[in-house]
Short mmCIF file of C-alpha atoms in Angstrom, two decimals:
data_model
loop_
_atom_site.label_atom_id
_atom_site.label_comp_id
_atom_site.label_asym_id
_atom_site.label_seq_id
_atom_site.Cartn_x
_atom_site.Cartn_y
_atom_site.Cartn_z
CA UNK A 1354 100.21 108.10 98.37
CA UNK A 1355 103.91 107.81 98.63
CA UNK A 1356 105.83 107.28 95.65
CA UNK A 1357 108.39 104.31 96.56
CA UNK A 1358 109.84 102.85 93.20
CA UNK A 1359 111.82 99.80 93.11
CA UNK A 1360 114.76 99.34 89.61
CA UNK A 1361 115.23 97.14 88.21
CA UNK A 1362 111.51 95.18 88.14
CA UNK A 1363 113.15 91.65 87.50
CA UNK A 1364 116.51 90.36 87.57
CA UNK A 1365 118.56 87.15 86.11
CA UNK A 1366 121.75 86.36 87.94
CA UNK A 1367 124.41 83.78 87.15
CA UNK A 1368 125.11 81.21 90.52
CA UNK A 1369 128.32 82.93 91.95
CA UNK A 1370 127.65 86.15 90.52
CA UNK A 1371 126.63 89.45 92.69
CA UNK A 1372 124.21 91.67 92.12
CA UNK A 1373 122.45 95.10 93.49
CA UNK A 1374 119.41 97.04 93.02
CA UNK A 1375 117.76 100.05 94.07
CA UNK A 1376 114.84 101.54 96.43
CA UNK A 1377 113.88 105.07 96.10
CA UNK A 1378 111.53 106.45 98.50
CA UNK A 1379 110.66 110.31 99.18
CA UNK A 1380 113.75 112.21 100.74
CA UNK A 1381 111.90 114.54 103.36
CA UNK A 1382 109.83 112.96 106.66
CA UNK A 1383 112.11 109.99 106.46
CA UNK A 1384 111.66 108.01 109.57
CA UNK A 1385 112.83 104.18 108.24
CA UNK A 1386 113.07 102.08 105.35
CA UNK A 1387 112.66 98.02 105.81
CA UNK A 1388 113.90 95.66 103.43
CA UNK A 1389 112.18 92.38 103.29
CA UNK A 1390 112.63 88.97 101.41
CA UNK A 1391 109.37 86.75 99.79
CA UNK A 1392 110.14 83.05 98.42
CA UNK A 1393 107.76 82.10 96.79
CA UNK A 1394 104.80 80.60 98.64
CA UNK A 1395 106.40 81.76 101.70
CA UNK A 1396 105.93 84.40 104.04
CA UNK A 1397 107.40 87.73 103.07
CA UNK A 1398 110.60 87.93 106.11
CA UNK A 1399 112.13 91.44 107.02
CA UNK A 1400 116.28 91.59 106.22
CA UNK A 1401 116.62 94.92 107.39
CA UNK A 1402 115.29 98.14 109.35
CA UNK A 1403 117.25 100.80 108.34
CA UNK A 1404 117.51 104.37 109.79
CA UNK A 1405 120.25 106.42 109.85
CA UNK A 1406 121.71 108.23 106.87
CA UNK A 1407 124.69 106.37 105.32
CA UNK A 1408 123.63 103.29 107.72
CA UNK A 1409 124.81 99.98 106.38
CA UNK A 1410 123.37 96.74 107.62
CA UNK A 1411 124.57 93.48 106.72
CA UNK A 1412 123.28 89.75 107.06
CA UNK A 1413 125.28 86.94 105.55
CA UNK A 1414 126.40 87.42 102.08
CA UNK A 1415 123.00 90.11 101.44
CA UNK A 1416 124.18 94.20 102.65
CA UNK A 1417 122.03 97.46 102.41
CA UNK A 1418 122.78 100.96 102.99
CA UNK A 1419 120.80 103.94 102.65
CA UNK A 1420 121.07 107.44 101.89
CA UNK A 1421 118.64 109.15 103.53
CA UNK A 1422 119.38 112.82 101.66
CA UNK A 1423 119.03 111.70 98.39
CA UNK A 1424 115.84 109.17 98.72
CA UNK A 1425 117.50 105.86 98.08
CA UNK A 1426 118.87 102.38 99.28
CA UNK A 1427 120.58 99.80 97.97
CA UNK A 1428 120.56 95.85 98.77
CA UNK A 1429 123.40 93.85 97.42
CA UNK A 1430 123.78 90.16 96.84
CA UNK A 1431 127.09 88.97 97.32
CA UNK A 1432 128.17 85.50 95.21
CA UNK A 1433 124.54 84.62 94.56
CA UNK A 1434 123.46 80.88 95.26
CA UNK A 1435 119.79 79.75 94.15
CA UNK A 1436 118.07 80.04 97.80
CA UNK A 1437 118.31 83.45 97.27
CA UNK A 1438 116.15 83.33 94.53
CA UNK A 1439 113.21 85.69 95.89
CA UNK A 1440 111.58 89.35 95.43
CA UNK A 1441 112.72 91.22 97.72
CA UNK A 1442 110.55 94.36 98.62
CA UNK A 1443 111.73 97.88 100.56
CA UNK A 1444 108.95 99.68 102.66
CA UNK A 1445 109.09 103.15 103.45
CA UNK A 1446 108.06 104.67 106.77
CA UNK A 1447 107.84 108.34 107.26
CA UNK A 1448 108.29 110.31 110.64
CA UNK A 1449 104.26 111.41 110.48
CA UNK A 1450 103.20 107.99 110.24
CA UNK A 1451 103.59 105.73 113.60
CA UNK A 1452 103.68 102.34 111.78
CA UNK A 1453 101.90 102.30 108.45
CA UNK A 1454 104.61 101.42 105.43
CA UNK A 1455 104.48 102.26 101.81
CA UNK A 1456 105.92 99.51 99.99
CA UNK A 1457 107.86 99.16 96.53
CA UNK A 1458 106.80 96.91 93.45
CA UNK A 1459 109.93 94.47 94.48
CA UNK A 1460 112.76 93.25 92.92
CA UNK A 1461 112.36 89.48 91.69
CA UNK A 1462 115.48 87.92 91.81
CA UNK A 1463 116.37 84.41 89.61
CA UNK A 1464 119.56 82.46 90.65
CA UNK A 1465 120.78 80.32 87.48
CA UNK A 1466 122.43 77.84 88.67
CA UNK B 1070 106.99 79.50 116.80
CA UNK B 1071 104.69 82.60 117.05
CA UNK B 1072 103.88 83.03 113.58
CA UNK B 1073 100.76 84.69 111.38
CA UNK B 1074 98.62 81.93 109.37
CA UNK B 1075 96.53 82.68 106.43
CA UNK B 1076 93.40 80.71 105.60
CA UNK B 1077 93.12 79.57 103.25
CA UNK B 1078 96.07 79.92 100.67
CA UNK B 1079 94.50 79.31 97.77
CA UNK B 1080 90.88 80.20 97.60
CA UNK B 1081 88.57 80.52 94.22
CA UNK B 1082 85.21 81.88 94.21
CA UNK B 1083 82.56 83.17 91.35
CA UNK B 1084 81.45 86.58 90.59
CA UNK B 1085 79.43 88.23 93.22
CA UNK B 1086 80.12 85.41 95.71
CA UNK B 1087 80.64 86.90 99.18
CA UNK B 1088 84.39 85.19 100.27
CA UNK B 1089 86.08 85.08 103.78
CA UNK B 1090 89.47 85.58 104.19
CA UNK B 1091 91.14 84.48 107.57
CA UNK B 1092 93.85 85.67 109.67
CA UNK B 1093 95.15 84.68 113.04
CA UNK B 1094 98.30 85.06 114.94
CA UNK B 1095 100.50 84.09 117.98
CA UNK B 1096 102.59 87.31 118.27
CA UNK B 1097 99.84 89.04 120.37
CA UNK B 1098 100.80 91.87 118.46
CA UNK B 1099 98.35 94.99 118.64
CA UNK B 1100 97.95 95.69 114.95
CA UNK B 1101 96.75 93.75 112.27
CA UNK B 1102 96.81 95.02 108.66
CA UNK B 1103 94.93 93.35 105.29
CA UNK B 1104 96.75 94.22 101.73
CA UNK B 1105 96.01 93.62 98.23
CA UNK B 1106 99.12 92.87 95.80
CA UNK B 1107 98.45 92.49 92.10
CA UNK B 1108 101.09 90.70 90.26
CA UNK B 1109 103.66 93.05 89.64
CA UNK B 1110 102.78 95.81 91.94
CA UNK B 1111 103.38 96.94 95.18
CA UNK B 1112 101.61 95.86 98.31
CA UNK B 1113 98.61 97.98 98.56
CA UNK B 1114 97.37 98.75 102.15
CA UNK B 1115 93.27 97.87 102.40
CA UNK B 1116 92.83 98.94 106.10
CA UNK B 1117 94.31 98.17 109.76
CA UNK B 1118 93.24 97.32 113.17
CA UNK B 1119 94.69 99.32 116.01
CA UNK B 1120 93.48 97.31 118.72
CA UNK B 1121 89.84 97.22 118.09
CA UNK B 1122 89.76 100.10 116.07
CA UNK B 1123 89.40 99.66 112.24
CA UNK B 1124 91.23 102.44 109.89
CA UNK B 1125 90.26 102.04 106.42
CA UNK B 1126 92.14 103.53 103.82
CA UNK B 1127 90.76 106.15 101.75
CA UNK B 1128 91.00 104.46 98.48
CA UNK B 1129 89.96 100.51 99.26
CA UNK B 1130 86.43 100.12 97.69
CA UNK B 1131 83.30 99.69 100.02
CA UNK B 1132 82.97 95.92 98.49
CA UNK B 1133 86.15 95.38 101.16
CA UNK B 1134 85.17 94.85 104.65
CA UNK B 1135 86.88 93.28 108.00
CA UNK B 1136 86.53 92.30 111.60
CA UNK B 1137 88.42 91.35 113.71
CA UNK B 1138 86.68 89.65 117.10
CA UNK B 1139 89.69 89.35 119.59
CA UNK B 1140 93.02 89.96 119.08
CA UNK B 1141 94.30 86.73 117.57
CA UNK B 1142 91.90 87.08 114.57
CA UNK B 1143 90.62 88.94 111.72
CA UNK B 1144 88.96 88.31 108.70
CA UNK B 1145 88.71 89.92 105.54
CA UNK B 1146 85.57 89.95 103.60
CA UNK B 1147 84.90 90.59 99.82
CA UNK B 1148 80.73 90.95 99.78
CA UNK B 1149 80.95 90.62 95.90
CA UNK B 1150 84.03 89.89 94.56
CA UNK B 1151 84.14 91.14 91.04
CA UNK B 1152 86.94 89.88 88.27
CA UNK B 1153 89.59 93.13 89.39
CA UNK B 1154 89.41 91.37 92.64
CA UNK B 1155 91.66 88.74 91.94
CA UNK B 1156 94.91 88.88 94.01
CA UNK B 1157 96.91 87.74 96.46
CA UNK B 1158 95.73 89.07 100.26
CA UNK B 1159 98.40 89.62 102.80
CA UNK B 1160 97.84 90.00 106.24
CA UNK B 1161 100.80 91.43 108.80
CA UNK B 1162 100.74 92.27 112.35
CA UNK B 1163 102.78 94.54 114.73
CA UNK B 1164 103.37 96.17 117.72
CA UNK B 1165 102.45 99.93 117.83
CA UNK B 1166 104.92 102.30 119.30
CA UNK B 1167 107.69 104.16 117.81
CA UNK B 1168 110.27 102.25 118.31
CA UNK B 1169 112.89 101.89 115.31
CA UNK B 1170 112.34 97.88 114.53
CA UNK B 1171 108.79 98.23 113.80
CA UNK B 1172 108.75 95.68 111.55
CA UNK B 1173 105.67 93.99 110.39
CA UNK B 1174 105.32 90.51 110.37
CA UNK B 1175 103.96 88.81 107.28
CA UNK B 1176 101.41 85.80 106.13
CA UNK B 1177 101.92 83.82 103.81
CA UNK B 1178 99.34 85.08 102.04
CA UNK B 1179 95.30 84.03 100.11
CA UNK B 1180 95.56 83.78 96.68
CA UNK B 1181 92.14 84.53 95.50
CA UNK B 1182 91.03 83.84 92.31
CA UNK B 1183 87.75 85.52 90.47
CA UNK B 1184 85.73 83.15 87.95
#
């Protein structure tokens, strides 16, 4: 079992405010870590595949990066509005695996308007 | 749009009440996976399909069983669902290879409750 951990569990954020949290995943046999988005009674969506140490990925006002050496990534929420009101879940996937993923707990994310 | 559908998304059944989950999807993607979440944890991988071949993982309880008939579809059965049961059941597909987007693409889930 890999140990991917997810801080903080839940989250309140003020409309306009930005936010970050954290994915920590096991530092050796990294291969990739995925960052994905779930509204609620939606489909989980993937944000990001991430791969390379100090890589930084960025889609509208939501960014990652990842540091590879040190077992951790980081997804930011820039001015938060309420549709991005969602857990958001990182999946590990280690070089000796071809395409299983170890998933994280999630972060659940509440815009305040 | 190619997409993966659940069937159905909300489904309630009684103790010991064999229960079919469904799965289907458009991607034509080669592997299908099942997963149990329990509120507030992670994802928890039940088995996969590589092609026709069924992995189970070494933890997921002999009550759990699948098939999967062609590559569109596959099903997830619970022979007798007992109160610890009582989830929500992903399903996810993707293509095989090692390529670095490997992402898996998601359902929107079975809620299944126990009574």
């Amino acid at each position: 079992i890999l140990n991917v951990e997810q801080s903080p569990q839940s989250l309140h954020v003020q409309e306009g405010d930005s936010t970050n949290f954290t994915c920590s995943f096991p530092s050796s046999n990294f291969y990739a870590l995925h960052w994905y988005r779930w509204e609620t009674a939606k489909s989980p969506e993937a944000l990001f595949v991430m791969t390379l140490n100090g890589d930084e990925k960025k889609k509208g006002r939501i960014s990652a990066t990842l540091n590879t050496k040190e077992g951790y990534s980081y997804l930011y929420i820039k001015g938060s509005q309420p549709e991005d009101s969602a857990t958001y879940l990182c999946a590990f996937r280690p070089r000796s695996n071809d395409y299983k993923l170890s998933f994280g707990a999630g972060t659940t994310v509440t815009v305040r308007a | 749009d190619a997409m993966v559908i659940q069937n159905p998304r909300y489904q309630v059944t009684q103790f010991g009440k064999p229960v079919t989950l469904s799965c289907s999807q458009t991607l034509n993607h080669n592997v299908m996976y099942w997963y149990q979440q329990k509120s507030s944890q992670a994802p928890k991988l039940l088995f996969h399909y590589y092609d026709k071949d069924f992995n189970n993982e070494a933890d997921t309880p002999d009550n759990f069983q699948s098939r999967r008939p062609n590559t569109s579809f596959c099903f997830l059965d619970i022979r007798s669902p007992g109160l610890g049961d009582a989830a929500m059941y992903l399903c996810a597909t993707s293509r095989a290879g090692r390529e670095v987007a490997h992402e898996q693409f998601f359902g929107p889930g079975t809620r299944l409750t126990v009574l």
